Amino acid sequence: MLISCWIPDNVSISLCDIPPPGYKRFGTCLGNNTAIQEVFKRSHGQFAAMFKRSAYLHWYTAEGMDQMEFTEAESNLMDLVAEYQQYQDVAAMEDEEVAYEQAVGYGQEISYEQEYASEVPSEAFEGQSYAETETDQ
């Protein structure tokens, strides 16, 4: 498992032997990773659709909120998504570099197909030899 330098102490485990009332066993997992950005993107999509139509906006403005506060919150959310995406991209680059360095370090030759295999789905060449795919291009 690779641990990025920008997430120190990224694993924490706590155990409690007493389950909540009504349960024999109970488990909870909290994860701190970049996958949460998908939830934020989905929430933003729902918010944007409603905000565009000013749905329910009158309830909030009647209580003293300003429409600009919603725009600012949307901007903050998109900044958060961009930050998570940045960390995800860095981790992906680190993984690719480490895999390449390990392969080269162990004296393995890396062919063109292996190096770029992640960019082309394997189903695309199913049942074909490399020579057939070359002539088709």
Tab-separated table of C-alpha atoms in Angstrom:
chain	number	residue	atom	x	y	z
A	1	MET	CA	0.000	0.000	0.000
A	2	LEU	CA	1.361	3.390	-0.972
A	3	ILE	CA	0.834	6.329	1.343
A	4	SER	CA	1.139	9.799	-0.104
A	5	CYS	CA	3.246	12.325	1.753
A	6	TRP	CA	0.416	14.884	1.847
A	7	ILE	CA	-1.823	12.657	4.005
A	8	PRO	CA	0.119	11.958	7.194
A	9	ASP	CA	-1.423	9.465	9.625
A	10	ASN	CA	-4.179	8.578	7.202
A	11	VAL	CA	-5.292	5.428	9.049
A	12	SER	CA	-7.039	5.504	12.395
A	13	ILE	CA	-8.884	2.594	13.998
A	14	SER	CA	-11.166	2.707	17.022
A	15	LEU	CA	-13.003	-0.227	18.557
A	16	CYS	CA	-16.001	-0.242	20.852
A	17	ASP	CA	-17.263	-3.555	22.264
A	18	ILE	CA	-20.723	-2.183	23.048
A	19	PRO	CA	-23.119	-2.114	20.048
A	20	PRO	CA	-25.986	0.390	19.819
A	21	PRO	CA	-29.217	-0.674	21.556
A	22	GLY	CA	-31.134	-3.265	19.551
A	23	TYR	CA	-28.102	-4.663	17.701
A	24	LYS	CA	-25.910	-7.666	18.449
A	25	ARG	CA	-23.098	-6.369	16.264
A	26	PHE	CA	-22.545	-3.095	14.526
A	27	GLY	CA	-19.845	-1.709	12.281
A	28	THR	CA	-19.005	1.682	10.886
A	29	CYS	CA	-16.273	2.638	8.481
A	30	LEU	CA	-15.152	6.190	7.884
A	31	GLY	CA	-12.908	6.705	4.901
A	32	ASN	CA	-10.860	9.739	4.019
A	33	ASN	CA	-10.178	9.484	0.324
A	34	THR	CA	-10.853	11.291	-2.911
A	35	ALA	CA	-13.943	9.219	-3.763
A	36	ILE	CA	-16.080	11.674	-1.770
A	37	GLN	CA	-15.742	14.154	-4.629
A	38	GLU	CA	-18.330	12.125	-6.576
A	39	VAL	CA	-20.878	12.765	-3.820
A	40	PHE	CA	-20.007	16.461	-3.884
A	41	LYS	CA	-20.387	16.559	-7.677
A	42	ARG	CA	-23.782	14.873	-7.469
A	43	SER	CA	-24.912	17.310	-4.757
A	44	HIS	CA	-23.706	20.219	-6.867
A	45	GLY	CA	-25.671	18.966	-9.867
A	46	GLN	CA	-28.845	18.748	-7.812
A	47	PHE	CA	-28.225	22.147	-6.247
A	48	ALA	CA	-27.488	23.790	-9.606
A	49	ALA	CA	-30.712	22.467	-11.124
A	50	MET	CA	-32.804	23.757	-8.218
A	51	PHE	CA	-30.958	27.063	-7.894
A	52	LYS	CA	-31.372	27.742	-11.610
A	53	ARG	CA	-35.145	27.496	-11.145
A	54	SER	CA	-35.002	29.352	-7.792
A	55	ALA	CA	-36.758	26.373	-6.209
A	56	TYR	CA	-37.353	26.855	-2.470
A	57	LEU	CA	-35.164	29.966	-2.558
A	58	HIS	CA	-37.966	32.122	-1.171
A	59	TRP	CA	-37.947	30.163	2.094
A	60	TYR	CA	-34.318	31.053	2.705
A	61	THR	CA	-34.477	34.678	1.577
A	62	ALA	CA	-37.518	35.194	3.815
A	63	GLU	CA	-35.356	34.134	6.772
A	64	GLY	CA	-32.675	36.700	5.910
A	65	MET	CA	-30.306	34.827	3.609
A	66	ASP	CA	-29.024	36.550	0.512
A	67	GLN	CA	-28.920	34.881	-2.894
A	68	MET	CA	-25.175	35.613	-3.070
A	69	GLU	CA	-24.608	33.315	-0.083
A	70	PHE	CA	-25.811	30.406	-2.211
A	71	THR	CA	-23.494	31.403	-5.044
A	72	GLU	CA	-20.585	31.637	-2.609
A	73	ALA	CA	-21.398	28.219	-1.121
A	74	GLU	CA	-21.536	26.738	-4.625
A	75	SER	CA	-18.133	28.234	-5.406
A	76	ASN	CA	-16.686	26.826	-2.175
A	77	LEU	CA	-18.039	23.378	-3.022
A	78	MET	CA	-16.513	23.447	-6.500
A	79	ASP	CA	-13.170	24.567	-5.015
A	80	LEU	CA	-13.326	21.566	-2.684
A	81	VAL	CA	-14.049	19.220	-5.604
A	82	ALA	CA	-11.101	20.683	-7.521
A	83	GLU	CA	-8.824	20.171	-4.522
A	84	TYR	CA	-9.864	16.528	-4.176
A	85	GLN	CA	-9.329	16.040	-7.924
A	86	GLN	CA	-5.839	17.517	-7.603
A	87	TYR	CA	-4.965	15.017	-4.852
A	88	GLN	CA	-6.424	12.159	-6.870
A	89	ASP	CA	-4.342	13.127	-9.906
A	90	VAL	CA	-1.160	13.329	-7.814
A	91	ALA	CA	-1.812	9.904	-6.285
A	92	ALA	CA	-2.468	8.387	-9.715
A	93	MET	CA	0.787	9.821	-11.080
A	94	GLU	CA	2.696	8.524	-8.052
A	95	ASP	CA	1.212	5.043	-8.527
A	96	GLU	CA	2.180	4.983	-12.207
A	97	GLU	CA	5.711	6.199	-11.464
A	98	VAL	CA	6.235	3.645	-8.695
A	99	ALA	CA	4.935	0.790	-10.853
A	100	TYR	CA	7.232	1.826	-13.699
A	101	GLU	CA	10.242	2.217	-11.406
A	102	GLN	CA	9.596	-1.169	-9.806
A	103	ALA	CA	9.343	-2.882	-13.180
A	104	VAL	CA	12.503	-1.221	-14.469
A	105	GLY	CA	14.279	-1.757	-11.156
A	106	TYR	CA	13.631	-5.490	-11.307
A	107	GLY	CA	15.104	-5.656	-14.791
A	108	GLN	CA	11.808	-6.310	-16.551
A	109	GLU	CA	11.377	-5.022	-20.032
A	110	ILE	CA	8.262	-2.958	-20.530
A	111	SER	CA	6.685	-3.290	-23.921
A	112	TYR	CA	4.640	-0.610	-25.614
A	113	GLU	CA	1.463	-2.623	-24.957
A	114	GLN	CA	2.178	-2.903	-21.227
A	115	GLU	CA	3.057	0.756	-20.843
A	116	TYR	CA	-0.135	1.963	-22.506
A	117	ALA	CA	-2.439	-0.916	-21.536
A	118	SER	CA	-4.410	1.258	-19.115
A	119	GLU	CA	-5.389	3.628	-21.920
A	120	VAL	CA	-7.062	0.971	-24.105
A	121	PRO	CA	-9.682	-1.408	-22.706
A	122	SER	CA	-8.649	-5.037	-23.056
A	123	GLU	CA	-12.021	-5.893	-24.642
A	124	ALA	CA	-11.029	-3.812	-27.676
A	125	PHE	CA	-8.452	-6.403	-28.717
A	126	GLU	CA	-10.218	-9.531	-27.531
A	127	GLY	CA	-9.759	-12.392	-29.981
A	128	GLN	CA	-7.234	-10.511	-32.134
A	129	SER	CA	-3.508	-10.875	-32.366
A	130	TYR	CA	-1.205	-7.860	-32.256
A	131	ALA	CA	-0.506	-8.226	-35.990
A	132	GLU	CA	-4.222	-8.027	-36.800
A	133	THR	CA	-4.655	-4.820	-34.818
A	134	GLU	CA	-1.647	-3.236	-36.542
A	135	THR	CA	-2.983	-3.925	-40.053
A	136	ASP	CA	-6.471	-2.657	-39.185
A	137	GLN	CA	-5.142	0.829	-38.463
